[in-house]
Structure formats: structure tokens, C-alpha cells
Coordinates of C-alpha atoms in Angstrom, one line a residue:
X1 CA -16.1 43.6 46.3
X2 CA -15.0 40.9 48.5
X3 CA -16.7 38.3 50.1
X4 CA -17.7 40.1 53.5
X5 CA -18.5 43.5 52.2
X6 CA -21.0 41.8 49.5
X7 CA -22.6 39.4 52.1
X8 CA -22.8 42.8 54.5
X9 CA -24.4 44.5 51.3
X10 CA -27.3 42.0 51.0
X11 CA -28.1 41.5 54.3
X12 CA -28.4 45.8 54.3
X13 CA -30.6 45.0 51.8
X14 CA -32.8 42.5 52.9
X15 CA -33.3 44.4 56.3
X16 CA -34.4 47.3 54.0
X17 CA -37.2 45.4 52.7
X18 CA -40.9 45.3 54.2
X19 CA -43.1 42.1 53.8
X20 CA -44.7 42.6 50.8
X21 CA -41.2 43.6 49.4
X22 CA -39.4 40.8 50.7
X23 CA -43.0 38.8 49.3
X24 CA -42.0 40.7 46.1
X25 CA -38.8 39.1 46.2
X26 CA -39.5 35.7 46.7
X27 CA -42.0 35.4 44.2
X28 CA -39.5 37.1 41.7
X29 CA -36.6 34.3 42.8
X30 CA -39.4 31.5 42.3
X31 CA -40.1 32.7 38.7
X32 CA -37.2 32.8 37.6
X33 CA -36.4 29.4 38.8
X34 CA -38.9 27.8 37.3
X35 CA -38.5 30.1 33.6
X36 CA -34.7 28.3 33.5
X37 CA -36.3 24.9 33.8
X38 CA -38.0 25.4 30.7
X39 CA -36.8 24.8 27.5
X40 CA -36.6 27.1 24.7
X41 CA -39.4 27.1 22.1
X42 CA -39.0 26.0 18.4
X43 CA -40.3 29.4 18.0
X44 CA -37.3 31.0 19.7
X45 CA -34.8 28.7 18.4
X46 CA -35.6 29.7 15.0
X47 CA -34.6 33.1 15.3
X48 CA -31.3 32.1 15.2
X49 CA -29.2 31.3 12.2
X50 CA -28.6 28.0 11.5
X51 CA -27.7 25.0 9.2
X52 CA -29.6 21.7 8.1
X53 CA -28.9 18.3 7.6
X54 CA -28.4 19.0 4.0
X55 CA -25.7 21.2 4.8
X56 CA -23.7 18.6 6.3
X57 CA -20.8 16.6 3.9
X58 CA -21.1 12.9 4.7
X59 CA -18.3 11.2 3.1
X60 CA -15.4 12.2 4.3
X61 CA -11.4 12.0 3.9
X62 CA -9.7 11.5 7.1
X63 CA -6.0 11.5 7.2
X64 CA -4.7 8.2 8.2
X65 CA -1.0 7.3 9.3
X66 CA 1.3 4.9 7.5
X67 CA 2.8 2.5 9.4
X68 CA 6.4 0.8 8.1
X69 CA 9.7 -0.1 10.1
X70 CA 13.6 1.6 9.9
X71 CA 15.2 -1.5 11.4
X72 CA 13.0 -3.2 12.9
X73 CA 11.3 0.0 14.6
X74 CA 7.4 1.6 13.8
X75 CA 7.6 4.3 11.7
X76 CA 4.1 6.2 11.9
X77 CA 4.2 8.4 8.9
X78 CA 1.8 11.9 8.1
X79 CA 3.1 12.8 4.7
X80 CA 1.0 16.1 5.0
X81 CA 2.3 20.2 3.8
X82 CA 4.0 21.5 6.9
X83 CA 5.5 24.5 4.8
X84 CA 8.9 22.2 5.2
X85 CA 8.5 21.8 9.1
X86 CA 9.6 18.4 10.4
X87 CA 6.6 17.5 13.4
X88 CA 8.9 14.3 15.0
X89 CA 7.9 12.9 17.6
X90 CA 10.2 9.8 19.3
X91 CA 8.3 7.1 22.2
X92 CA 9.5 5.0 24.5
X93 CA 7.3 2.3 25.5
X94 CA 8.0 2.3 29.5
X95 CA 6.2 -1.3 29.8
X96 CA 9.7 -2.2 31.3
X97 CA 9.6 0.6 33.9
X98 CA 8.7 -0.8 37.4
X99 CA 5.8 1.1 39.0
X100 CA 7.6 2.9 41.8
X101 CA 9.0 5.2 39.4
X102 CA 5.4 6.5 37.5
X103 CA 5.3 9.0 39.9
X104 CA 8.6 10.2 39.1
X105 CA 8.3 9.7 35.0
X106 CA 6.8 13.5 34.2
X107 CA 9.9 15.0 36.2
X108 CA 12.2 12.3 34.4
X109 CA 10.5 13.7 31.0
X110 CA 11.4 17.4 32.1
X111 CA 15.1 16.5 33.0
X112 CA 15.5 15.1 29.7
X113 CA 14.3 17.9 28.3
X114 CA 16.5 20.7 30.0
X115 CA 19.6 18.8 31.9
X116 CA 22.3 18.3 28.4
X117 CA 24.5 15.8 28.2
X118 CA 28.2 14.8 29.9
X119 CA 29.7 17.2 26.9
X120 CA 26.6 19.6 27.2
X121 CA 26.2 21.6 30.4
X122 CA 22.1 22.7 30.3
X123 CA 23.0 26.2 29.3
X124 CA 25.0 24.9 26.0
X125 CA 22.1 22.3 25.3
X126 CA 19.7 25.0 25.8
X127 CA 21.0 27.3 23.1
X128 CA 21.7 24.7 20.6
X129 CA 18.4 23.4 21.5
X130 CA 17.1 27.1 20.3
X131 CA 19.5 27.8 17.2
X132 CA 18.3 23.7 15.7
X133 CA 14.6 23.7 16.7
X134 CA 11.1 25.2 17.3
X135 CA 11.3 23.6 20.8
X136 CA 11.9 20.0 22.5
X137 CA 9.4 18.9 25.1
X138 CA 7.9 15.8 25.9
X139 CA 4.2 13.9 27.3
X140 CA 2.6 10.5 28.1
X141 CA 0.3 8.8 26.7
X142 CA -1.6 5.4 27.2
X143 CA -2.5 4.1 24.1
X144 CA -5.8 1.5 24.8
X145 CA -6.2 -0.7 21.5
X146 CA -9.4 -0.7 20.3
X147 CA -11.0 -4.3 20.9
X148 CA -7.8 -5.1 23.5
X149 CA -9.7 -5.6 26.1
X150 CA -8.0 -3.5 28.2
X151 CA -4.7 -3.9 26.7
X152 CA -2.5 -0.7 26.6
X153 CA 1.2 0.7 25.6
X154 CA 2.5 3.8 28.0
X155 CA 4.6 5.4 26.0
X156 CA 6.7 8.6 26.6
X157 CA 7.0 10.9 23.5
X158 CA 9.5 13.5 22.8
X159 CA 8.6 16.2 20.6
X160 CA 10.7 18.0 18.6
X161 CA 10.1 20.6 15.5
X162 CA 13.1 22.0 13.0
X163 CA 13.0 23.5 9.8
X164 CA 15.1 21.1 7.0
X165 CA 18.6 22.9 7.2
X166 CA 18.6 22.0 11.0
X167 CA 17.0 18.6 10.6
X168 CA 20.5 16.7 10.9
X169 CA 21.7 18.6 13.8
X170 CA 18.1 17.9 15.4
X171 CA 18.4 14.2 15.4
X172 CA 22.0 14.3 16.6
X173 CA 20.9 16.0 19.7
X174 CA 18.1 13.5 20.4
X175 CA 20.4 10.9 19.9
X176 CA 23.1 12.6 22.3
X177 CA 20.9 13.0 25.1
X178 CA 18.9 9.6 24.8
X179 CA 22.5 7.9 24.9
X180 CA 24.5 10.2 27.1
X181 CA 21.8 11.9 29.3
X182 CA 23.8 13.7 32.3
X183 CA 22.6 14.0 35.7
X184 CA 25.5 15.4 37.1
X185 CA 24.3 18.7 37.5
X186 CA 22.5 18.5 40.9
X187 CA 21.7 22.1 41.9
X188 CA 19.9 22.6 38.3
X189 CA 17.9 19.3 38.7
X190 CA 16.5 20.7 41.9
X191 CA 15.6 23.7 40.4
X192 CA 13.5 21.5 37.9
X193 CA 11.9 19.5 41.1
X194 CA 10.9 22.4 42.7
X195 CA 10.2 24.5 40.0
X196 CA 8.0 21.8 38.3
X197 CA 6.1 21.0 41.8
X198 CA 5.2 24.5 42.0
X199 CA 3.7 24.5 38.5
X200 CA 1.6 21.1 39.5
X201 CA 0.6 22.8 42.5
X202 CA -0.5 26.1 41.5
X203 CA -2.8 24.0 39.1
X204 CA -3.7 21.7 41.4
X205 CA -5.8 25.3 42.8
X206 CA -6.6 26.9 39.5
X207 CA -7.4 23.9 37.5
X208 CA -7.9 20.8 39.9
X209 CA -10.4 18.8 38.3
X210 CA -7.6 16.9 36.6
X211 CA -6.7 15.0 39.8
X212 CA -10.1 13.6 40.9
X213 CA -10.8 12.7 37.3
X214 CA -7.9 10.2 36.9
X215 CA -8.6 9.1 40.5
X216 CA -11.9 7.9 39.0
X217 CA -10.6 6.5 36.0
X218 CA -8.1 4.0 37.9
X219 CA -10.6 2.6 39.7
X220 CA -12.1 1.3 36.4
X221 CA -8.8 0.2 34.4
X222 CA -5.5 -0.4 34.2
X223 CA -4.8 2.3 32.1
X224 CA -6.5 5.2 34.3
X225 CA -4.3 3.6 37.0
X226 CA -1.5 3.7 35.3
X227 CA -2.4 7.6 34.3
X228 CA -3.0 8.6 37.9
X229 CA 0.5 7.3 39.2
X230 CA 2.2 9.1 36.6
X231 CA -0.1 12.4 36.5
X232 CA -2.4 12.2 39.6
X233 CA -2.9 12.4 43.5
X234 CA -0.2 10.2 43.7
X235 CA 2.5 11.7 41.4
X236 CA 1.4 15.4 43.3
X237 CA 1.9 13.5 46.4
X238 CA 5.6 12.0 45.4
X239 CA 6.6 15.4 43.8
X240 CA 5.5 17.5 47.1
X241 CA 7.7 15.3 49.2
X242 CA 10.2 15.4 47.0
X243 CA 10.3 19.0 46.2
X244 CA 9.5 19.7 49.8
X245 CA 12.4 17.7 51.7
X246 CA 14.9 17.4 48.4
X247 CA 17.7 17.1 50.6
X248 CA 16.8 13.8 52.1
X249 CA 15.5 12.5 48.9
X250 CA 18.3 13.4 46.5
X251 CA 20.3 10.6 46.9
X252 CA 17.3 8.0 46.0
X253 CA 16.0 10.5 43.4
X254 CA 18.6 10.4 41.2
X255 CA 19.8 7.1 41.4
X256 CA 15.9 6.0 40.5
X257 CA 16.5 8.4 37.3
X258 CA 19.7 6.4 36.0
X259 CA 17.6 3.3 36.5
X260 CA 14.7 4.7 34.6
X261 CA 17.1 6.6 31.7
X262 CA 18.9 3.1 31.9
X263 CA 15.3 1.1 31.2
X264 CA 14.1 3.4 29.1
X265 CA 16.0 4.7 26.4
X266 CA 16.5 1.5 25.0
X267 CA 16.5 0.6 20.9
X268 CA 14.0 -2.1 21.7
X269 CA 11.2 0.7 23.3
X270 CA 11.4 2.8 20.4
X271 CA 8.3 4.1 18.1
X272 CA 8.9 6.7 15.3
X273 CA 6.4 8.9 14.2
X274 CA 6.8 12.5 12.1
X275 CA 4.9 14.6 9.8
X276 CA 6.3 16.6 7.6
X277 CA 6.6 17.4 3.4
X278 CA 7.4 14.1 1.3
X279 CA 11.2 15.5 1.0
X280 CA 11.6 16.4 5.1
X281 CA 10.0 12.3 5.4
X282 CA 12.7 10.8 3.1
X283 CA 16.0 12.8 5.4
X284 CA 14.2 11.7 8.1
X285 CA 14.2 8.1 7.9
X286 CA 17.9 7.9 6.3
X287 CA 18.3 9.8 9.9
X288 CA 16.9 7.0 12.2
X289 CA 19.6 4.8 12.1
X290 CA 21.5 6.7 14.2
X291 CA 19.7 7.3 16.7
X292 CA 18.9 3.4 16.7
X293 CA 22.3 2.3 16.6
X294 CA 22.8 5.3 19.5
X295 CA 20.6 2.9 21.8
X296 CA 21.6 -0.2 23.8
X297 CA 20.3 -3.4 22.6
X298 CA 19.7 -5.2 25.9
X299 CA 16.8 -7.2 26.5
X300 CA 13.6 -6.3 28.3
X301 CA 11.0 -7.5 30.5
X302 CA 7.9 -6.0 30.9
X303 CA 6.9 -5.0 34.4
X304 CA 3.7 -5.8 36.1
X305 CA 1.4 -3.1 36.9
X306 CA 1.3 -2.5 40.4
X307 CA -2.4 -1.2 41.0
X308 CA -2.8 1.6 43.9
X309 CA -5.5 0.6 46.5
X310 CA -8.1 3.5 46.8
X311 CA -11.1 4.6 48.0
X312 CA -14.7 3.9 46.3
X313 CA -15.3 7.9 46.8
X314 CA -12.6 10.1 48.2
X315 CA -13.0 13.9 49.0
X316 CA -9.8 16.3 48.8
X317 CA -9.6 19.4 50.7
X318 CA -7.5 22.4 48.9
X319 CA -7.7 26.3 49.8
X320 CA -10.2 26.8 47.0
X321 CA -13.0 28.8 47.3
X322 CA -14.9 26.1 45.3
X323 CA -15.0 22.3 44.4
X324 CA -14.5 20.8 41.3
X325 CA -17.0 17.1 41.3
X326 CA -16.3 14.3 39.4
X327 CA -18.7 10.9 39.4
X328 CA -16.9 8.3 37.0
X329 CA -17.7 4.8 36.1
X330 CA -17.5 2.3 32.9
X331 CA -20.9 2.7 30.8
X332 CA -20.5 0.8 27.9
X333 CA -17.7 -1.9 29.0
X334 CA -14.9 -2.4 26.6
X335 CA -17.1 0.3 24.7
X336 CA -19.7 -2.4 23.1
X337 CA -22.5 -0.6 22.0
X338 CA -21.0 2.2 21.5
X339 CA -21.7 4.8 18.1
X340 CA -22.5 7.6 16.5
X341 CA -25.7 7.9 18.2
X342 CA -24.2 8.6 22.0
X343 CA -22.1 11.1 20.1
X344 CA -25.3 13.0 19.6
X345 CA -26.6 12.2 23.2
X346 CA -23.7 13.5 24.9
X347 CA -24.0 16.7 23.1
X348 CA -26.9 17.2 24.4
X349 CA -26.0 16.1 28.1
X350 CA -23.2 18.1 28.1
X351 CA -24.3 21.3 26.3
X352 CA -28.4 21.0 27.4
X353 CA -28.8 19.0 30.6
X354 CA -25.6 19.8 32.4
X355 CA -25.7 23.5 31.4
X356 CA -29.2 23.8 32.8
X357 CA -28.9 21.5 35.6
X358 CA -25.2 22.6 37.0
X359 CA -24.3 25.6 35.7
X360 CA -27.2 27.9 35.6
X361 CA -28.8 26.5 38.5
X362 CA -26.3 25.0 39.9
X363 CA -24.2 28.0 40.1
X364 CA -20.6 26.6 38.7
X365 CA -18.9 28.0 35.8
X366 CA -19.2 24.7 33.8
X367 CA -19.6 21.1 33.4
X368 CA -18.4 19.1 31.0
X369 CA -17.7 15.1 30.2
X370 CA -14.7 13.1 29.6
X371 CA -15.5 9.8 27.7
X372 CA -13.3 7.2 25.7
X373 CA -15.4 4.9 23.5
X374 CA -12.9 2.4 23.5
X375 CA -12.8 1.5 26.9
X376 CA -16.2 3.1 27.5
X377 CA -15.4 5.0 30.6
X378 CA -17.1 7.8 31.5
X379 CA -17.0 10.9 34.0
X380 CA -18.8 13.9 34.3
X381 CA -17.2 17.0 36.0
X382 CA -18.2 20.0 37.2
X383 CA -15.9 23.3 37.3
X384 CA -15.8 26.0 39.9
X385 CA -19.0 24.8 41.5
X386 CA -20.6 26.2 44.5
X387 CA -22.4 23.1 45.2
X388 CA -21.7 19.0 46.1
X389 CA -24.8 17.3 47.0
X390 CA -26.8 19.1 44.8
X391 CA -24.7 18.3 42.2
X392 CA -24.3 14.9 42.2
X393 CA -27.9 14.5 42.3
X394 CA -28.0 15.9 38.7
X395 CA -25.2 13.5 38.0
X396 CA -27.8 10.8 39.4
X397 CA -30.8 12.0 37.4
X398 CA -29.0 11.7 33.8
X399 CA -30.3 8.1 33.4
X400 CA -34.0 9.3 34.3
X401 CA -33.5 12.3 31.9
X402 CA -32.1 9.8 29.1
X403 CA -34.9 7.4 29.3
X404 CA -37.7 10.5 29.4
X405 CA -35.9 12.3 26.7
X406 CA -38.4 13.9 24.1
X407 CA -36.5 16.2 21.9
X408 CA -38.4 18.5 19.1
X409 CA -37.3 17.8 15.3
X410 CA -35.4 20.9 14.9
X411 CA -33.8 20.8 18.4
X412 CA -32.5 17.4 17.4
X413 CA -30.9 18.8 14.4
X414 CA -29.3 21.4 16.1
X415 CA -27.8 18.5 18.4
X416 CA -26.3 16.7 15.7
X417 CA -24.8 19.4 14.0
X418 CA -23.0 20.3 16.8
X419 CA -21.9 16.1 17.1
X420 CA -20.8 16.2 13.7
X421 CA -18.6 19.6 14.4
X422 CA -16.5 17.8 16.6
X423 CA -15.6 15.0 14.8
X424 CA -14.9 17.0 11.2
X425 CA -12.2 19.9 13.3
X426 CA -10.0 22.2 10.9
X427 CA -6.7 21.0 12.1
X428 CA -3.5 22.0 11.1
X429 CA -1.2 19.4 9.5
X430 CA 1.0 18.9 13.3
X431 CA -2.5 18.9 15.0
X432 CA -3.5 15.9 11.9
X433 CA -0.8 14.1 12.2
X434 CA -0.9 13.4 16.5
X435 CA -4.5 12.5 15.9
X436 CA -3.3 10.0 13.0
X437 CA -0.7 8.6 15.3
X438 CA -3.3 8.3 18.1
X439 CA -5.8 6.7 15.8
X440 CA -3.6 4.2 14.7
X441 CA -1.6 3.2 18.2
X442 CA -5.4 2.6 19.2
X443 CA -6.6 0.9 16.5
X444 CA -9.3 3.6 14.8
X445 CA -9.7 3.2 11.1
X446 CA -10.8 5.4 8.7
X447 CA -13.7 3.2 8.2
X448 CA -14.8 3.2 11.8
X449 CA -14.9 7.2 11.8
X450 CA -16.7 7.2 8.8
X451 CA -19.3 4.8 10.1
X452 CA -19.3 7.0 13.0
X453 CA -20.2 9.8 10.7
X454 CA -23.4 8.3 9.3
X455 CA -25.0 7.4 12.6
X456 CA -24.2 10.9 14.1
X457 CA -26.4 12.3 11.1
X458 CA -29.2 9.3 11.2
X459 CA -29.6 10.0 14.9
X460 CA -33.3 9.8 16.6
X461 CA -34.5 10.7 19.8
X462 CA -35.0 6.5 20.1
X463 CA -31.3 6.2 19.7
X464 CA -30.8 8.3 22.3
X465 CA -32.8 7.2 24.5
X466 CA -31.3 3.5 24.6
X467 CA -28.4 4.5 26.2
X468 CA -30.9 5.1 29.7
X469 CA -30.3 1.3 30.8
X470 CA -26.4 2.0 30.8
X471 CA -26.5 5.2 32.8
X472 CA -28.6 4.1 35.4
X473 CA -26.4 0.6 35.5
X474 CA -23.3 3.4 35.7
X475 CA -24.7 4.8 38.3
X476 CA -25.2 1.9 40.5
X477 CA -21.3 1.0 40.3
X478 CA -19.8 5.0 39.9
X479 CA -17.1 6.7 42.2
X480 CA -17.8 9.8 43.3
X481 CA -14.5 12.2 43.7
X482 CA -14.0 15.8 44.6
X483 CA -11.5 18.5 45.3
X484 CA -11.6 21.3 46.8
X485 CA -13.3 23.8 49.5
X486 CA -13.1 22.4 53.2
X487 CA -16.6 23.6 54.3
X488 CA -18.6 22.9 51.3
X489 CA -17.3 19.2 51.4
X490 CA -17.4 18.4 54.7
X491 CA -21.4 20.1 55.2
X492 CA -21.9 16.4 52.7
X493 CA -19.1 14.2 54.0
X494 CA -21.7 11.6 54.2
X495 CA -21.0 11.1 50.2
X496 CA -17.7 10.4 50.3
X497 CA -15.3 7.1 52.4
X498 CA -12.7 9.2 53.1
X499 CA -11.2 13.1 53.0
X500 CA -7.6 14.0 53.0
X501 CA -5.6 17.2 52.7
X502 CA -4.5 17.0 48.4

């Protein structure tokens, strides 16, 4: 049904009903409100199958990368059994990119990708591309050292996969279009603008939580900021103008992509990293020099960040038929305080509190946290919800919930299995070895996840319930941001400085 002939439908149906049916009716509504703000028994629970603590391995082997140099270069190695499938990856720190072109760096990435070189038209890169490897794409990633305070290296990776016959020919096409990227080819590199704005904006609709989450996180650190420009509001805003008036643009456009391709693929920017079989590790390296040598040598400066000025809350309107609400903020600043223990609480916030609170009552289809324990930033977000006000109030009665927590033994243990789930994942040896590089480029050792381990299984409702001082702290100093339906957002306009068409 759609949404007239179902709203028709019930009111048919309430104008059926006589007083003590519509009495009926009200006092059916009212008990089952009040049954799904009850918790389950320990007597229900138990019906279920389920492990113990004593079911749970505590010491544990995590993969770690090895670090060494080719030339002066990082080398981040995962020697793991890929069934002979080189996983390499090649970054470019862009520290030395000036901030006017973040918005442009995810188009730059797809260009790179797709455009060939001046003796490769896009088709002829394209099928060697196919015949060499299991695919060539590419992502960014701010890498926040643990204990940095604050510090951070944006780098843009390259990915790339090829079986060991191909793994020559593989490099020798990285190194080709690193060195002798063409971007001669205007009528396909508009294709690419407009096609990839198209993509951005049809999950900008579907999937939009994305964009008020990073405008949360760069209100709280360098690194959120420098996120947003390059995959926020303000790189959707660039690539709409851009993909919208390309003609105007063009000129600009790609002269800002020789200055970036210029800036970036550069010896000096350059972080290795692969996992693969022992003998697919040893070609590899003896492969590198190469693609270094490929690279110009020219100094670099880094570039100062150029923050964006924003709103404290900030409300965008879309064509949805929902909203997606984000409230963000730093809990645990420079993530001090932070272990095992909030592992345990944010299970349950996420899978108890939240579920109750915003999705069954609430109405949305989820809700769901976003937390780095290194810089201790936090946001909770709510998907395909019918409500605003109502649900930031939940968002504002976490701290109240924390401190007032009292959690049965056996619902506890049910809470930390879960925790310790997430942090011992079957991965495959590509999906190890990105973690590993991760891990490392942030400064996570093997120790600290162990560590990690043992407090997740040592957890108390008392552990738990410490963390009440930070959220209410939190929510003193949090930005609230939303996307989404006109008339549910402006009905609560009073919550937000400013709304804008996305």
C-alpha cells in the first residue's frame, strides 16, 4: 500500500470503532508500551542457547605487521597463506596536498583508477588492468597514532590484487600510471565526474547518515575535518557543482588534478604494504624499486590544514521519507580512560538501550554507534527513523541510564560475549592483513589488544557504570546533526542553528 491508501485505511477503521472499542484499543496500545520497556527475565533468557565465560579463549594470537624499508620507504608486511594472491596496497601521504583540493581527492582516486596513461587510452588500461589483476581501486584513510595527540597521516591507498605470473606486469602498470597519469581524455573524465556524483548522490538518499556523521566528527578534530572535506557535505557539495556545471569548471578541474597528481605521486609520500605467501613477499620487494625510481624526488612541504567553519548543530533537508540523527562529541579525550570495560558497555548501549529506546519504540530501523578509542570520539546514529526530538532525548538519557545501570549476572555475560566476538572476527588473510596495517599506522600493539581482551572478560556492572560522568560531560559539549525529511525536521527546528538543502 502506499502512504494515502494506508492512512485512508486506518482512519476507516477507527471511525468503525465504538467507545468501548476505541477504549479497547487504547488500553491495548498502553500495554504493549509499557511490556517493551521491560526487560527480559533471566528466566526467558535461559531458554536460549548459549555460551559461558569458560567458553571464551583468552590468550590470543593476533597478527601483527612487520615493518622494514625498500630504499628508504615503509614496507608493512602480512606474510599470511593467500593461496599465492599478492594483497598490495601502495599510499600516498597527501600531507603536502593544499586543502582546496580534499574535496576533489575521491574523484582524483577514481581518475587514477580508470583514465590510462599518455601510451594507454582508458579502454587499453582497462583490459590490461583485467588480463594482470583481480581489480585496481583505491580509498582514504586518516591514520590517528595512538598517544599523538591528535596527530594524523591522510594517506591515499591504491589497491591492487594479481596472482604470481601477473605480479611483474602488475607493478609496471602502477608504476606507469603513478608516473605518466594522462588526463587528456576530457570527455571520459566527465563521464567519471558525473557518473561518480550520481553514485554519491543516490547514497546521499539511501544511505545518508554518512554525511552528518563526519560533520560531527570535524567539529571535534583535525582528522574528522580533514575526513568531511574529502568525503562529506563538503566534497557532495564540490562534486554537485562540478558534475552539475562541468563546462564552466573543466578548465579549473583539471588543472587542480595535474597539481594534485604532481604533489602527490611523489617517491617521498610513499608507504608499501602487501600480504601475500613468503615467496609472492620476496618478488615483491625486488619489485619496488621501480616503482620508486618511477617517482620524482622533489622536496615537499607539508600543508596546513585549513579547518571548515561550521555550525554547532546543523539540520539537512533531502527528499527522504525519513531522517537519519546523529549527536557526536569527544568522551574520553585523546581516549584516556579508555578499555575493555566500555567495550562491554557499548554493547550493551548499542544492542540493549538503543534497540529498545530507538528502534522498537522509536520506530527507526536501527541505531547504532561509531567510536574510536584513540581519539575517543563518539557518535550515536539512528537509521531510517521516524522521529527527531524524540530521539535525541534517548541520545540525552544514556548518561542517566549508565549511571543507574543494574544488569543481572547472566545478562552481563551475555554482554561480554558478544564484546569479545567483535574483537576475535574470522578474517580472511586480505581482511588480516588491512587490519595489521591499520593497527600499526595507529600505533595498536598486540599487547594493547590483548590487554583489551582480559578486561572485556573481567567486566562488572561497576565498570560499566563509571563511564556515566563521561556521557553526561559528552552531552553537555555534543553536536547534534541530521539529514533528511523536510517536515519531520523542521516540526523540531528549535534543535538545530541552521538548515540547508544537502
Amino acid at each position: 500500500r502506499d502512504q494515502a491508501s494506508e492512512a485512508a485505511r486506518l482512519e476507516a477503521y477507527g471511525e468503525s470503532l465504538d467507545s468501548q472499542g476505541q477504549e479497547r484499543l487504547i488500553a491495548r496500545t498502553l500495554e504493549l508500551m509499557e511490556d517493551q520497556q521491560q526487560a527480559n527475565s533471566v528466566e526467558t533468557l535461559a531458554l536460549l542457547p548459549q555460551l559461558s565465560l569458560g567458553d571464551l579463549e583468552h590468550g590470543i594470537d593476533f597478527h601483527q605487521a612487520q615493518a622494514t624499508e625498500i630504499d628508504g620507504r615503509e614496507l608493512l608486511v602480512s606474510e599470511l597463506n593467500t593461496d599465492h594472491i599478492s594483497y598490495i596496497e601502495i599510499g600516498f601521504d597527501i600531507s603536502c596536498l593544499p586543502s582546496k583540493y580534499l574535496p576533489w581527492l575521491d574523484l582524483f582516486g577514481s581518475i587514477v583508477t580508470e583514465i590510462g596513461t599518455s601510451k594507454m587510452d582508458y579502454m587499453h588500461f582497462a583490459r590490461e588492468i583485467g588480463t594482470c589483476t583481480g581489480g585496481f581501486s583505491h580509498n582514504f584513510q586518516c591514520h590517528v597514532k595512538k598517544g599523538g595527540k591528535g596527530d594524523f597521516r591522510p594517506i591515499l591507498w591504491f589497491q591492487m590484487k594479481c596472482l604470481p605470473e601477473y605480479q611483474e606486469r602488475a607493478m609496471q602498470l602502477l608504476s606507469e600510471v603513478f608516473s605518466d597519469l594522462s588526463l587528456q581524455d576530457r570527455v571520459h573524465i566527465q563521464e567519471i565526474v558525473v557518473r561518480d556524483f550520481a553514485w554519491t548522490e543516490h547514497g546521499a538518499q539511501s544511505e545518508g547518515y554518512n554525511l552528518p556523521t563526519a560533520l560531527a566528527f570535524a567539529q571535534i578534530s583535525k582528522a574528522g575535518a580533514c575526513n568531511e572535506m574529502v568525503s562529506g557535505v563538503t566534497n557532495y557539495r564540490s562534486s554537485k557543482e562540478l558534475a552539475h556545471n562541468y563546462p564552466q569548471h573543466e578548465d579549473a578541474f583539471l588543472a587542480g588534478l595535474k597539481e594534485m597528481a604532481s604533489a602527490i605521486f611523489n617517491r617521498n609520500n610513499l608507504t608499501f604494504s602487501i600480504t601475500a605467501n613468503e615467496q609472492e613477499v620476496s618478488t615483491f620487494t625486488k619489485l619496488c624499486g621501480g616503482l620508486i625510481t618511477a617517482l620524482p624526488d622533489t622536496a615537499l612541504t607539508k600543508q596546513e590544514l585549513i579547518l571548515p567553519k561550521l555550525p554547532k548543530h546543523e539540520a539537512l533537508i533531502t527528499s527522504a521519507e525519513v531522517v537519519y540523527a546523529v549527536q557526536g562529541g569527544n568522551l574520553l579525550p585523546e581516549g584516556k580512560g579508555y578499555n575493555g570495560h566500555f567495550e562491554v558497555l557499548k554493547t550493551y548501549l548499542s544492542r540493549d538501550y538503543l534497540w529498545n529506546t530507538v528502534r522498537q519504540m522509536g520506530g527507526a530501523y536501527g541505531c547504532f554507534i561509531q567510536f574510536s578509542h584513540i581519539s575517543g570520539n563518539f557518535a550515536v546514529i539512528s537509521y531510517r527513523d521516524p522521529q527527531v526530538r524524540k530521539t535525541y532525548d534517548s541520545y540525552a538519557n544514556m548518561s542517566e541510564t549508565i549511571k543507574n545501570l543494574d544488569t543481572p549476572k547472566e545478562v552481563l555475560q551475555q554482554l561480554i560475549i558478544g564484546t569479545y566476538g567483535n574483537f576475535t572476527p574470522l578474517q580472511a588473510s586480505a581482511a588480516k592483513g588491512v587490519a595489521a596495517r591499520n593497527e600499526y599506522l595507529n600505533g595498536i600493539t598486540a599487547e594493547f589488544k590483548q590487554q583489551r581482551i582480559d578486561d572485556i572478560i573481567s567486566t562488572t556492572v561497576k565498570d560499566m557504570r563509571s563511564y556515566a560522568e563521561a556521557f553526561a560531560s559528552m552531552q553537555a559539549n555534543s553536536h547534534r546533526m541530521i539529514i533528511g525529511n523536510r517536515a519531520k525536521i523542521e516540526a523540531d527546528k528549535d534543535l538545530f542553528d541552521t538548515l540547508g538543502e544537502l
